[in-house]
Amino acid sequence: MRGMRKYSMSRGVVVAILGVAILALALPPAAGAPAQFTTVRVAFRPLQTWGPLFIAEKEGFFARQGIKIEWVQQRGGGEAMVPLLAGQLQVGPEAASAAFFNAAARGEMVRIVADKGYVAPGSHVWSSLVVRKDLAGSAIKTPADLKGRRIALNALGSTAHYTLTRILAKGGLKIEDVDLHRLPTESAVVALRSRAVDAIMVPEPWISHAEEQGFGVLFAASGDYIPNEQVGFLFFGPDFLRRDRALGQRFMVAYVEGLRQYVRGMTPRNLEIVSEYTQLPTETIRKGGWISMFADGHVEVNLLRRFQDWLYEIGMIGVRNPIQNIIDSTFIEYAASQLSPRL
C-alpha cells in the first residue's frame, strides 16, 4: 500500500507539471519578455516594387522564419549600397547601378540574390520620360525634339539613365545632346512643375501625379524601349553572404513566399497591403499598373550582362565582372527546396 501511494503521488506530480507546461505554452509571453526574433535591417522606399517584402511582413512570412524587419528609409535610388557594404543594412532592394558593379569589381561582398521586377512590354511603371504639358505635342513631338532640352533623372549609371539613352537614340541623339540634371525623384517632379526642366525620368506613382495635376505628360514608356529588361533586384551584403548565410536563407524563404503572393496580381489583399506601406490609394496603384516579377525570383543573367556592357561602354565601370562576382543564386535555390512547388 505504501508503494502504491508513492507511485500515485509521483504520477500526480507529473500530471501537474505537464499541465503547467501546456498552460505556459498557451499563454502569451509576459510583458517585457524578449521576443525570439532576429532583426534584419532592410532598405525601404514606399514604392510598389517593394511589394513582395511588404506582403512577406504583413502576412507573417518573415515572422514564421523568426525574423523581424527593421525598415531603413532611403531617399533615392542607389543609396543603399554604402550602408549595405558597411553592415548597417543586411538587405538592399535596389536597381542595378554602376556603384554596384564597381563594388563587385573591388571584391566587396555584395551580390544580386533575387529578382525584384522587370519591365513588361508597353509598361510605364518603371522610370519613363515625362515631358512638360505645355511642350508635349508642340515643341516636343518626337525624341529628336529633345535635343538641347533640360532633362532630370535621379542617378547616372542607373536604369533610368539606360532607358533615356534608348529613347534619345530613337531620335538619333546621344546623352551629350541634352542638358542632363541629376535630381532626386521628388525634386525632379517639383522642377518639372516649376518649369525648371523640360522633362524628367520618373517611375509611378509620379507619372500619374504629373498627369493628374496637369503639368506633365507621359512621353515615352520604358516598356517600349527596354522591354523585358530586369530592373529591380534584391541585394545581400556581407552579413548574409559571409557571416550568417543561414539567416539569409530564412529571409529568402519568406521573400519568395511574398513574391508568390505578389505575382497573383492586383488582388484586393495585395492592393490593401501595398497601399498601406506606400500610403497610396488603391486606385492610384491600379492606374499606374502592377510591376511584373518572376515568381521564383530568378535573375536573367544575359540581360544583366547587357546592362553591365553598357556601363562599361560609357566609361562608368572599368571592368566587366564575371557573373559569379555579381549573382549568388544559391539563396533562391534554397528557398525553392523548402517551399512546395507552385500549382
GROMACS .gro file of C-alpha atoms in nm:
model
  343
    1MET     CA    1   0.000   0.000   0.000
    2ARG     CA    2   0.277   0.235   0.083
    3GLY     CA    3   0.442   0.166  -0.251
    4MET     CA    4   0.122   0.222  -0.440
    5ARG     CA    5   0.061   0.553  -0.262
    6LYS     CA    6   0.411   0.662  -0.355
    7TYR     CA    7   0.351   0.571  -0.720
    8SER     CA    8   0.018   0.755  -0.723
    9MET     CA    9   0.173   1.073  -0.583
   10SER     CA   10   0.454   1.067  -0.841
   11ARG     CA   11   0.206   1.033  -1.122
   12GLY     CA   12   0.010   1.328  -0.984
   13VAL     CA   13   0.322   1.542  -0.979
   14VAL     CA   14   0.398   1.451  -1.340
   15VAL     CA   15   0.045   1.537  -1.449
   16ALA     CA   16   0.064   1.869  -1.266
   17ILE     CA   17   0.396   1.956  -1.427
   18LEU     CA   18   0.264   1.868  -1.773
   19GLY     CA   19  -0.043   2.083  -1.711
   20VAL     CA   20   0.169   2.382  -1.614
   21ALA     CA   21   0.391   2.333  -1.919
   22ILE     CA   22   0.095   2.317  -2.155
   23LEU     CA   23  -0.058   2.625  -1.993
   24ALA     CA   24   0.270   2.814  -2.027
   25LEU     CA   25   0.287   2.730  -2.396
   26ALA     CA   26  -0.067   2.853  -2.448
   27LEU     CA   27  -0.014   3.188  -2.274
   28PRO     CA   28   0.141   3.491  -2.446
   29PRO     CA   29   0.490   3.600  -2.331
   30ALA     CA   30   0.497   3.814  -2.020
   31ALA     CA   31   0.520   4.189  -2.074
   32GLY     CA   32   0.876   4.291  -2.145
   33ALA     CA   33   0.991   3.937  -2.229
   34PRO     CA   34   1.233   3.934  -2.524
   35ALA     CA   35   1.076   3.806  -2.844
   36GLN     CA   36   1.260   3.521  -3.011
   37PHE     CA   37   1.321   3.706  -3.336
   38THR     CA   38   1.630   3.820  -3.521
   39THR     CA   39   1.608   4.175  -3.651
   40VAL     CA   40   1.702   4.225  -4.016
   41ARG     CA   41   1.758   4.579  -4.145
   42VAL     CA   42   1.615   4.635  -4.493
   43ALA     CA   43   1.640   4.948  -4.710
   44PHE     CA   44   1.295   5.098  -4.758
   45ARG     CA   45   1.125   5.323  -5.009
   46PRO     CA   46   0.744   5.349  -5.031
   47LEU     CA   47   0.728   5.204  -5.383
   48GLN     CA   48   0.531   4.918  -5.530
   49THR     CA   49   0.848   4.731  -5.627
   50TRP     CA   50   0.891   4.659  -5.253
   51GLY     CA   51   0.557   4.475  -5.272
   52PRO     CA   52   0.681   4.119  -5.206
   53LEU     CA   53   0.867   4.244  -4.898
   54PHE     CA   54   0.561   4.429  -4.771
   55ILE     CA   55   0.349   4.119  -4.822
   56ALA     CA   56   0.604   3.891  -4.655
   57GLU     CA   57   0.600   4.108  -4.344
   58LYS     CA   58   0.226   4.174  -4.333
   59GLU     CA   59   0.127   3.811  -4.393
   60GLY     CA   60   0.367   3.683  -4.126
   61PHE     CA   61   0.606   3.503  -4.361
   62PHE     CA   62   0.909   3.672  -4.203
   63ALA     CA   63   0.774   3.609  -3.854
   64ARG     CA   64   0.740   3.241  -3.939
   65GLN     CA   65   1.113   3.239  -4.012
   66GLY     CA   66   1.192   3.409  -3.679
   67ILE     CA   67   1.270   3.740  -3.849
   68LYS     CA   68   1.163   4.090  -3.752
   69ILE     CA   69   1.208   4.359  -4.020
   70GLU     CA   70   1.356   4.699  -3.937
   71TRP     CA   71   1.282   4.929  -4.230
   72VAL     CA   72   1.555   5.185  -4.300
   73GLN     CA   73   1.424   5.479  -4.503
   74GLN     CA   74   1.612   5.572  -4.822
   75ARG     CA   75   1.556   5.899  -5.007
   76GLY     CA   76   1.654   5.783  -5.354
   77GLY     CA   77   1.785   5.501  -5.570
   78GLY     CA   78   2.142   5.386  -5.513
   79GLU     CA   79   2.162   5.500  -5.151
   80ALA     CA   80   2.157   5.151  -5.001
   81MET     CA   81   2.489   5.030  -5.142
   82VAL     CA   82   2.722   5.206  -4.894
   83PRO     CA   83   2.534   5.105  -4.574
   84LEU     CA   84   2.488   4.754  -4.715
   85LEU     CA   85   2.863   4.713  -4.760
   86ALA     CA   86   2.924   4.859  -4.413
   87GLY     CA   87   2.690   4.607  -4.250
   88GLN     CA   88   2.441   4.877  -4.148
   89LEU     CA   89   2.187   4.701  -4.371
   90GLN     CA   90   2.150   4.331  -4.441
   91VAL     CA   91   1.926   4.366  -4.746
   92GLY     CA   92   1.928   4.634  -5.015
   93PRO     CA   93   1.635   4.617  -5.257
   94GLU     CA   94   1.770   4.827  -5.544
   95ALA     CA   95   1.809   4.866  -5.916
   96ALA     CA   96   2.139   4.762  -6.071
   97SER     CA   97   2.381   5.053  -6.089
   98ALA     CA   98   2.740   5.148  -6.165
   99ALA     CA   99   2.800   5.168  -5.789
  100PHE     CA  100   2.714   4.800  -5.752
  101PHE     CA  101   2.929   4.677  -6.041
  102ASN     CA  102   3.225   4.885  -5.924
  103ALA     CA  103   3.186   4.749  -5.570
  104ALA     CA  104   3.184   4.394  -5.705
  105ALA     CA  105   3.496   4.470  -5.911
  106ARG     CA  106   3.674   4.582  -5.591
  107GLY     CA  107   3.598   4.245  -5.436
  108GLU     CA  108   3.329   4.374  -5.200
  109MET     CA  109   3.088   4.117  -5.056
  110VAL     CA  110   2.768   4.223  -5.230
  111ARG     CA  111   2.562   4.013  -5.468
  112ILE     CA  112   2.231   4.015  -5.650
  113VAL     CA  113   2.035   3.728  -5.498
  114ALA     CA  114   1.684   3.758  -5.646
  115ASP     CA  115   1.455   3.938  -5.888
  116LYS     CA  116   1.250   4.240  -5.776
  117GLY     CA  117   1.090   4.341  -6.104
  118TYR     CA  118   1.128   4.360  -6.481
  119VAL     CA  119   0.991   4.593  -6.748
  120ALA     CA  120   0.686   4.443  -6.914
  121PRO     CA  121   0.642   4.542  -7.281
  122GLY     CA  122   0.442   4.864  -7.308
  123SER     CA  123   0.453   4.928  -6.933
  124HIS     CA  124   0.535   5.269  -6.784
  125VAL     CA  125   0.555   5.162  -6.419
  126TRP     CA  126   0.933   5.189  -6.418
  127SER     CA  127   1.119   5.513  -6.495
  128SER     CA  128   0.973   5.665  -6.809
  129LEU     CA  129   1.005   6.005  -6.974
  130VAL     CA  130   0.752   6.269  -6.870
  131VAL     CA  131   0.751   6.597  -7.063
  132ARG     CA  132   0.607   6.935  -6.959
  133LYS     CA  133   0.249   6.957  -7.071
  134ASP     CA  134   0.300   7.292  -7.244
  135LEU     CA  135   0.576   7.138  -7.460
  136ALA     CA  136   0.428   6.795  -7.533
  137GLY     CA  137   0.273   6.767  -7.878
  138SER     CA  138   0.400   7.111  -7.981
  139ALA     CA  139   0.769   7.184  -7.923
  140ILE     CA  140   0.839   6.819  -7.837
  141LYS     CA  141   0.669   6.571  -8.068
  142THR     CA  142   0.941   6.309  -8.125
  143PRO     CA  143   1.260   6.200  -7.944
  144ALA     CA  144   1.460   6.413  -8.190
  145ASP     CA  145   1.293   6.722  -8.042
  146LEU     CA  146   1.463   6.654  -7.708
  147LYS     CA  147   1.790   6.795  -7.839
  148GLY     CA  148   1.922   7.065  -7.604
  149ARG     CA  149   1.636   7.011  -7.359
  150ARG     CA  150   1.683   7.010  -6.981
  151ILE     CA  151   1.615   6.657  -6.855
  152ALA     CA  152   1.635   6.541  -6.494
  153LEU     CA  153   1.693   6.190  -6.359
  154ASN     CA  154   1.782   6.053  -6.018
  155ALA     CA  155   2.121   5.892  -6.088
  156LEU     CA  156   2.380   5.840  -6.358
  157GLY     CA  157   2.458   5.479  -6.440
  158SER     CA  158   2.104   5.385  -6.338
  159THR     CA  159   1.835   5.206  -6.534
  160ALA     CA  160   1.664   5.545  -6.578
  161HIS     CA  161   1.983   5.668  -6.745
  162TYR     CA  162   1.995   5.350  -6.955
  163THR     CA  163   1.633   5.395  -7.065
  164LEU     CA  164   1.690   5.760  -7.152
  165THR     CA  165   1.980   5.671  -7.382
  166ARG     CA  166   1.748   5.430  -7.567
  167ILE     CA  167   1.480   5.698  -7.603
  168LEU     CA  168   1.730   5.954  -7.732
  169ALA     CA  169   1.880   5.701  -7.976
  170LYS     CA  170   1.537   5.669  -8.136
  171GLY     CA  171   1.572   6.035  -8.235
  172GLY     CA  172   1.933   5.998  -8.346
  173LEU     CA  173   2.061   6.166  -8.029
  174LYS     CA  174   2.319   6.085  -7.763
  175ILE     CA  175   2.315   6.171  -7.395
  176GLU     CA  176   2.557   6.456  -7.468
  177ASP     CA  177   2.289   6.618  -7.686
  178VAL     CA  178   2.070   6.705  -7.387
  179ASP     CA  179   2.121   6.919  -7.076
  180LEU     CA  180   2.121   6.649  -6.810
  181HIS     CA  181   2.047   6.726  -6.444
  182ARG     CA  182   2.077   6.480  -6.156
  183LEU     CA  183   1.794   6.529  -5.905
  184PRO     CA  184   1.619   6.304  -5.652
  185THR     CA  185   1.285   6.187  -5.792
  186GLU     CA  186   1.069   6.412  -5.574
  187SER     CA  187   1.287   6.715  -5.659
  188ALA     CA  188   1.266   6.633  -6.030
  189VAL     CA  189   0.887   6.641  -6.011
  190VAL     CA  190   0.899   6.983  -5.843
  191ALA     CA  191   1.143   7.105  -6.110
  192LEU     CA  192   0.907   6.995  -6.388
  193ARG     CA  193   0.611   7.163  -6.223
  194SER     CA  194   0.806   7.490  -6.188
  195ARG     CA  195   0.937   7.461  -6.547
  196ALA     CA  196   1.297   7.449  -6.428
  197VAL     CA  197   1.339   7.142  -6.651
  198ASP     CA  198   1.165   7.030  -6.967
  199ALA     CA  199   1.138   6.657  -6.897
  200ILE     CA  200   1.204   6.405  -6.620
  201MET     CA  201   1.270   6.034  -6.591
  202VAL     CA  202   1.046   5.905  -6.310
  203PRO     CA  203   0.851   5.589  -6.222
  204GLU     CA  204   0.497   5.555  -6.096
  205PRO     CA  205   0.326   5.700  -5.898
  206TRP     CA  206   0.491   6.027  -6.002
  207ILE     CA  207   0.388   5.982  -6.366
  208SER     CA  208   0.022   5.964  -6.271
  209HIS     CA  209   0.071   6.253  -6.028
  210ALA     CA  210   0.215   6.479  -6.300
  211GLU     CA  211  -0.070   6.396  -6.536
  212GLU     CA  212  -0.342   6.432  -6.274
  213GLN     CA  213  -0.201   6.768  -6.163
  214GLY     CA  214  -0.183   6.885  -6.523
  215PHE     CA  215   0.184   6.979  -6.553
  216GLY     CA  216   0.330   6.669  -6.720
  217VAL     CA  217   0.251   6.416  -6.993
  218LEU     CA  218   0.390   6.065  -7.036
  219PHE     CA  219   0.606   6.093  -7.348
  220ALA     CA  220   0.798   5.763  -7.366
  221ALA     CA  221   0.716   5.447  -7.168
  222SER     CA  222   1.011   5.237  -7.055
  223GLY     CA  223   0.833   4.922  -7.173
  224ASP     CA  224   0.853   5.047  -7.531
  225TYR     CA  225   1.230   5.100  -7.514
  226ILE     CA  226   1.369   4.835  -7.278
  227PRO     CA  227   1.102   4.561  -7.288
  228ASN     CA  228   1.165   4.262  -7.060
  229GLU     CA  229   1.472   4.427  -6.907
  230GLN     CA  230   1.522   4.316  -6.547
  231VAL     CA  231   1.542   4.632  -6.340
  232GLY     CA  232   1.483   4.562  -5.971
  233PHE     CA  233   1.689   4.323  -5.760
  234LEU     CA  234   1.738   4.203  -5.405
  235PHE     CA  235   2.097   4.258  -5.287
  236PHE     CA  236   2.262   4.084  -4.993
  237GLY     CA  237   2.567   4.231  -4.822
  238PRO     CA  238   2.846   4.069  -4.615
  239ASP     CA  239   2.620   3.989  -4.319
  240PHE     CA  240   2.422   3.731  -4.518
  241LEU     CA  241   2.687   3.634  -4.772
  242ARG     CA  242   2.963   3.564  -4.524
  243ARG     CA  243   2.862   3.592  -4.157
  244ASP     CA  244   2.517   3.431  -4.137
  245ARG     CA  245   2.412   3.257  -4.456
  246ALA     CA  246   2.153   3.055  -4.266
  247LEU     CA  247   1.970   3.375  -4.171
  248GLY     CA  248   1.992   3.487  -4.534
  249GLN     CA  249   1.836   3.159  -4.640
  250ARG     CA  250   1.548   3.203  -4.397
  251PHE     CA  251   1.498   3.558  -4.521
  252MET     CA  252   1.483   3.433  -4.880
  253VAL     CA  253   1.223   3.167  -4.798
  254ALA     CA  254   0.994   3.439  -4.662
  255TYR     CA  255   1.070   3.671  -4.954
  256VAL     CA  256   0.982   3.405  -5.214
  257GLU     CA  257   0.658   3.335  -5.027
  258GLY     CA  258   0.577   3.706  -5.053
  259LEU     CA  259   0.680   3.704  -5.418
  260ARG     CA  260   0.449   3.415  -5.495
  261GLN     CA  261   0.157   3.603  -5.347
  262TYR     CA  262   0.257   3.929  -5.518
  263VAL     CA  263   0.257   3.779  -5.869
  264ARG     CA  264  -0.108   3.685  -5.831
  265GLY     CA  265  -0.164   4.047  -5.929
  266MET     CA  266  -0.388   4.324  -5.804
  267THR     CA  267  -0.598   4.112  -5.572
  268PRO     CA  268  -0.789   4.306  -5.305
  269ARG     CA  269  -0.548   4.178  -5.038
  270ASN     CA  270  -0.233   4.266  -5.234
  271LEU     CA  271  -0.367   4.612  -5.312
  272GLU     CA  272  -0.456   4.665  -4.947
  273ILE     CA  273  -0.105   4.576  -4.831
  274VAL     CA  274   0.082   4.779  -5.094
  275SER     CA  275  -0.149   5.074  -5.031
  276GLU     CA  276  -0.077   5.059  -4.656
  277TYR     CA  277   0.301   5.066  -4.698
  278THR     CA  278   0.317   5.318  -4.983
  279GLN     CA  279   0.036   5.540  -4.848
  280LEU     CA  280  -0.114   5.549  -5.197
  281PRO     CA  281  -0.484   5.499  -5.276
  282THR     CA  282  -0.556   5.164  -5.435
  283GLU     CA  283  -0.696   5.340  -5.742
  284THR     CA  284  -0.365   5.520  -5.794
  285ILE     CA  285  -0.185   5.186  -5.779
  286ARG     CA  286  -0.432   5.035  -6.026
  287LYS     CA  287  -0.385   5.324  -6.267
  288GLY     CA  288  -0.006   5.301  -6.255
  289GLY     CA  289  -0.004   4.928  -6.323
  290TRP     CA  290   0.136   4.623  -6.147
  291ILE     CA  291   0.511   4.564  -6.171
  292SER     CA  292   0.600   4.232  -6.333
  293MET     CA  293   0.818   3.990  -6.135
  294PHE     CA  294   0.933   3.630  -6.164
  295ALA     CA  295   0.752   3.409  -5.914
  296ASP     CA  296   1.065   3.204  -5.842
  297GLY     CA  297   1.288   3.510  -5.804
  298HIS     CA  298   1.537   3.407  -6.073
  299VAL     CA  299   1.772   3.656  -6.239
  300GLU     CA  300   1.812   3.681  -6.618
  301VAL     CA  301   2.189   3.655  -6.649
  302ASN     CA  302   2.219   3.763  -7.013
  303LEU     CA  303   2.016   4.081  -6.959
  304LEU     CA  304   2.232   4.172  -6.661
  305ARG     CA  305   2.543   4.119  -6.872
  306ARG     CA  306   2.399   4.354  -7.135
  307PHE     CA  307   2.345   4.627  -6.878
  308GLN     CA  308   2.699   4.580  -6.746
  309ASP     CA  309   2.834   4.604  -7.104
  310TRP     CA  310   2.652   4.936  -7.148
  311LEU     CA  311   2.805   5.076  -6.828
  312TYR     CA  312   3.148   4.965  -6.950
  313GLU     CA  313   3.095   5.126  -7.289
  314ILE     CA  314   3.004   5.465  -7.140
  315GLY     CA  315   3.301   5.450  -6.901
  316MET     CA  316   3.111   5.423  -6.574
  317ILE     CA  317   3.275   5.091  -6.479
  318GLY     CA  318   3.632   4.988  -6.550
  319VAL     CA  319   3.596   4.611  -6.585
  320ARG     CA  320   3.337   4.356  -6.685
  321ASN     CA  321   3.273   4.135  -6.383
  322PRO     CA  322   3.241   3.757  -6.425
  323ILE     CA  323   2.886   3.655  -6.345
  324GLN     CA  324   2.983   3.470  -6.023
  325ASN     CA  325   3.104   3.803  -5.883
  326ILE     CA  326   2.764   3.969  -5.921
  327ILE     CA  327   2.499   3.697  -5.872
  328ASP     CA  328   2.452   3.437  -5.598
  329SER     CA  329   2.161   3.211  -5.691
  330THR     CA  330   2.205   2.968  -5.401
  331PHE     CA  331   1.957   3.155  -5.178
  332ILE     CA  332   1.663   3.123  -5.418
  333GLU     CA  333   1.764   2.762  -5.481
  334TYR     CA  334   1.744   2.700  -5.108
  335ALA     CA  335   1.403   2.870  -5.090
  336ALA     CA  336   1.276   2.650  -5.373
  337SER     CA  337   1.391   2.340  -5.182
  338GLN     CA  338   1.198   2.449  -4.872
  339LEU     CA  339   0.872   2.554  -5.033
  340SER     CA  340   0.616   2.338  -5.205
  341PRO     CA  341   0.610   2.367  -5.585
  342ARG     CA  342   0.369   2.624  -5.723
  343LEU     CA  343   0.045   2.479  -5.855
   0.00000   0.00000   0.00000
